[in-house]
Coordinates of N, CA and C in Angstrom, one line a residue:
X94 N 3.1 -44.3 66.4 CA 3.4 -43.3 65.4 C 4.0 -44.0 64.2
X95 N 3.4 -43.7 63.0 CA 3.9 -44.3 61.8 C 5.3 -43.9 61.5
X96 N 6.1 -44.8 60.9 CA 7.5 -44.4 60.4 C 7.5 -44.5 58.9
X97 N 8.0 -43.4 58.3 CA 8.2 -43.4 56.9 C 9.7 -43.5 56.6
X98 N 10.0 -43.8 55.3 CA 11.4 -44.1 54.9 C 12.2 -42.9 55.2
X99 N 11.7 -41.7 55.2 CA 12.5 -40.5 55.4 C 12.9 -40.3 56.8
X100 N 12.3 -41.0 57.8 CA 12.6 -40.9 59.2 C 13.6 -42.0 59.6
X101 N 13.8 -43.0 58.8 CA 14.7 -44.1 59.2 C 16.2 -43.6 59.0
X102 N 17.0 -44.0 60.1 CA 18.4 -43.6 60.1 C 19.2 -44.8 60.6
X103 N 20.4 -44.9 60.1 CA 21.4 -45.8 60.6 C 22.6 -45.0 60.8
X104 N 23.3 -45.2 61.9 CA 24.5 -44.5 62.2 C 25.7 -45.4 62.3
X105 N 26.8 -44.9 62.2 CA 28.0 -45.7 62.3 C 29.3 -44.9 62.4
X106 N 30.4 -45.6 62.6 CA 31.7 -45.0 62.7 C 32.6 -45.9 61.8
X107 N 33.0 -45.2 60.7 CA 33.8 -46.0 59.7 C 35.0 -45.2 59.4
X108 N 36.2 -45.8 59.5 CA 37.5 -45.2 59.3 C 37.6 -43.9 60.2
X109 N 37.1 -44.0 61.4 CA 37.2 -42.8 62.3 C 36.2 -41.7 62.0
X110 N 35.3 -41.9 61.1 CA 34.4 -40.8 60.7 C 33.0 -41.3 61.0
X111 N 32.2 -40.4 61.7 CA 30.8 -40.6 62.0 C 30.0 -40.5 60.7
X112 N 29.2 -41.5 60.4 CA 28.3 -41.4 59.3 C 26.9 -41.7 59.7
X113 N 26.0 -41.1 58.9 CA 24.5 -41.3 59.1 C 23.9 -41.6 57.7
X114 N 23.2 -42.7 57.7 CA 22.5 -43.2 56.5 C 21.0 -42.9 56.8
X115 N 20.4 -42.0 56.0 CA 19.0 -41.7 56.2 C 18.2 -42.1 54.9
X116 N 17.2 -42.9 55.1 CA 16.4 -43.4 53.9 C 15.5 -42.4 53.3
X117 N 15.1 -42.8 52.1 CA 15.5 -44.0 51.3 C 16.8 -43.7 50.6
X118 N 17.6 -44.8 50.4 CA 18.9 -44.7 49.7 C 18.9 -45.9 48.8
X119 N 19.6 -45.8 47.6 CA 19.8 -46.9 46.7 C 21.0 -47.7 47.3
X120 N 21.1 -48.9 46.8 CA 22.3 -49.8 47.2 C 23.6 -49.1 46.8
X121 N 23.7 -48.4 45.7 CA 24.9 -47.7 45.3 C 25.2 -46.6 46.3
X122 N 24.2 -45.8 46.7 CA 24.4 -44.7 47.6 C 24.8 -45.3 49.0
X123 N 24.3 -46.4 49.4 CA 24.7 -47.0 50.7 C 26.2 -47.4 50.6
X124 N 26.5 -48.0 49.5 CA 27.9 -48.5 49.3 C 28.9 -47.3 49.3
X125 N 28.5 -46.2 48.6 CA 29.3 -45.0 48.5 C 29.5 -44.4 49.9
X126 N 28.5 -44.3 50.7 CA 28.5 -43.6 52.0 C 29.3 -44.5 53.0
X127 N 29.1 -45.8 53.0 CA 29.8 -46.7 54.0 C 31.3 -46.8 53.6
X128 N 31.6 -47.0 52.3 CA 33.0 -47.1 51.9 C 33.5 -45.9 51.2
X129 N 33.2 -44.7 51.9 CA 33.5 -43.4 51.3 C 35.0 -43.3 51.0
X130 N 35.9 -43.9 51.8 CA 37.3 -43.7 51.6 C 37.8 -44.5 50.3
X131 N 36.9 -45.4 49.8 CA 37.3 -46.1 48.6 C 36.7 -45.4 47.4
X132 N 35.8 -44.4 47.6 CA 35.2 -43.7 46.5 C 36.3 -43.0 45.6
X133 N 36.2 -43.2 44.3 CA 37.2 -42.7 43.4 C 37.2 -41.2 43.3
X134 N 36.0 -40.6 43.4 CA 36.0 -39.1 43.2 C 35.2 -38.4 44.3
X135 N 35.8 -38.0 45.4 CA 35.1 -37.3 46.5 C 34.6 -36.0 45.9
X136 N 33.3 -35.7 46.3 CA 32.7 -34.5 45.7 C 32.9 -33.2 46.4
X137 N 33.2 -33.2 47.7 CA 33.3 -31.9 48.3 C 34.7 -31.8 48.9
X138 N 35.2 -30.6 49.2 CA 36.5 -30.4 49.8 C 36.6 -31.1 51.1
X139 N 35.5 -31.1 51.9 CA 35.6 -31.8 53.2 C 35.8 -33.3 52.9
X140 N 35.1 -33.9 52.0 CA 35.3 -35.4 51.7 C 36.7 -35.6 51.2
X141 N 37.3 -34.8 50.4 CA 38.7 -34.9 49.9 C 39.6 -34.9 51.1
X142 N 39.4 -33.9 52.0 CA 40.2 -33.8 53.2 C 40.1 -35.0 54.2
X143 N 38.8 -35.5 54.3 CA 38.6 -36.7 55.2 C 39.3 -37.9 54.7
X144 N 39.5 -38.1 53.4 CA 40.1 -39.3 52.9 C 41.6 -39.3 53.2
X145 N 42.2 -38.1 53.6 CA 43.6 -38.1 53.8 C 43.9 -38.0 55.3
X146 N 42.9 -38.1 56.2 CA 43.2 -38.0 57.6 C 43.9 -39.3 58.2
X147 N 44.5 -39.1 59.3 CA 45.2 -40.3 60.0 C 44.1 -41.1 60.6
X148 N 44.2 -42.4 60.5 CA 43.1 -43.2 61.1 C 43.8 -44.3 61.9
X149 N 43.3 -44.4 63.1 CA 43.7 -45.4 64.1 C 42.9 -46.7 63.9
X150 N 43.4 -47.7 63.3 CA 42.7 -48.9 63.0 C 42.4 -49.9 64.1
X151 N 42.7 -49.4 65.3 CA 42.5 -50.3 66.5 C 41.0 -50.6 66.8
X152 N 40.1 -49.7 66.4 CA 38.7 -49.9 66.6 C 38.0 -50.4 65.4
X153 N 37.0 -51.3 65.6 CA 36.3 -51.8 64.4 C 35.4 -50.8 63.9
X154 N 35.2 -50.8 62.5 CA 34.2 -50.0 61.9 C 32.9 -50.7 62.0
X155 N 31.8 -49.9 62.5 CA 30.5 -50.6 62.8 C 29.4 -49.6 62.3
X156 N 28.3 -50.3 62.0 CA 27.0 -49.6 61.7 C 26.1 -50.0 62.8
X157 N 25.3 -49.1 63.3 CA 24.3 -49.4 64.3 C 22.9 -49.4 63.7
X158 N 22.2 -50.5 63.7 CA 20.9 -50.6 63.0 C 19.9 -51.0 64.1
X159 N 18.6 -51.1 63.7 CA 17.6 -51.6 64.6 C 17.9 -53.0 65.0
X160 N 18.6 -53.8 64.2 CA 19.0 -55.2 64.5 C 20.2 -55.3 65.3
X161 N 21.0 -54.3 65.6 CA 22.2 -54.4 66.4 C 23.4 -53.7 65.7
X162 N 24.5 -54.1 66.1 CA 25.8 -53.6 65.5 C 26.3 -54.5 64.5
X163 N 26.8 -54.0 63.4 CA 27.4 -54.8 62.3 C 28.7 -54.2 61.9
X164 N 29.7 -55.1 61.9 CA 31.1 -54.8 61.5 C 31.1 -54.5 60.0
X165 N 31.8 -53.4 59.6 CA 31.9 -53.0 58.2 C 33.2 -53.7 57.7
X166 N 33.1 -54.6 56.7 CA 34.3 -55.2 56.2 C 35.2 -54.1 55.4
X167 N 36.5 -54.3 55.4 CA 37.4 -53.3 54.7 C 37.1 -53.4 53.2
X168 N 36.9 -54.5 52.6 CA 36.7 -54.7 51.2 C 35.2 -54.5 50.8
X169 N 34.9 -53.5 50.1 CA 33.5 -53.3 49.7 C 33.0 -54.3 48.7
X170 N 33.8 -55.1 48.2 CA 33.4 -56.2 47.3 C 33.3 -57.6 47.9
X171 N 33.6 -57.6 49.2 CA 33.5 -58.9 49.9 C 32.1 -59.4 50.0
X172 N 31.8 -60.7 50.1 CA 30.4 -61.1 50.3 C 29.8 -60.6 51.5
X173 N 30.5 -60.4 52.6 CA 30.0 -59.8 53.8 C 29.5 -58.3 53.6
X174 N 30.2 -57.6 52.7 CA 29.9 -56.3 52.4 C 28.5 -56.2 51.6
X175 N 28.4 -57.2 50.7 CA 27.1 -57.2 49.9 C 25.9 -57.6 50.9
X176 N 26.2 -58.5 51.8 CA 25.1 -58.8 52.8 C 24.8 -57.6 53.6
X177 N 25.8 -56.8 54.0 CA 25.5 -55.6 54.8 C 24.7 -54.6 54.0
X178 N 25.1 -54.4 52.8 CA 24.4 -53.4 51.9 C 22.9 -53.9 51.8
X179 N 22.7 -55.1 51.5 CA 21.3 -55.7 51.4 C 20.5 -55.4 52.7
X180 N 21.1 -55.7 53.8 CA 20.4 -55.5 55.1 C 20.1 -54.0 55.3
X181 N 21.1 -53.2 55.1 CA 20.9 -51.7 55.3 C 19.8 -51.2 54.3
X182 N 19.9 -51.7 53.1 CA 18.9 -51.3 52.1 C 17.5 -51.7 52.5
X183 N 17.3 -52.9 53.0 CA 16.0 -53.4 53.4 C 15.5 -52.5 54.6
X184 N 16.4 -52.2 55.5 CA 16.0 -51.4 56.7 C 15.6 -50.0 56.3
X185 N 16.4 -49.4 55.4 CA 16.1 -48.0 55.0 C 15.0 -47.8 54.0
X186 N 14.6 -48.9 53.3 CA 13.6 -48.9 52.3 C 12.5 -49.9 52.5
X187 N 11.8 -49.8 53.6 CA 10.8 -50.8 54.0 C 9.7 -51.0 53.0
X188 N 9.4 -50.1 52.1 CA 8.4 -50.2 51.1 C 8.8 -51.0 49.9
X189 N 10.1 -51.3 49.8 CA 10.6 -52.1 48.7 C 10.6 -53.6 48.9
X190 N 10.1 -54.1 50.0 CA 10.1 -55.5 50.3 C 9.1 -56.2 49.5

């Protein structure tokens, strides 16, 4: 069965929130969705409420991809974060290679 970019999905748990990344997405959209708590302007009332919830930091933030589990760094500007965005972008946008 052929797979198109619209059927590709990456799931994760970041800051206690379940997230789903469904392709195709730009690198900026990926960064905004993964580091949603750092976004300067949440767009919906739910996003604004989510940013103020209590979070138990005892569990690692992870994304689950075809390649395995990847830890989400706290700092969206860290080199590890850029590598994660690149990997997720490549997986969600296979036609862009």
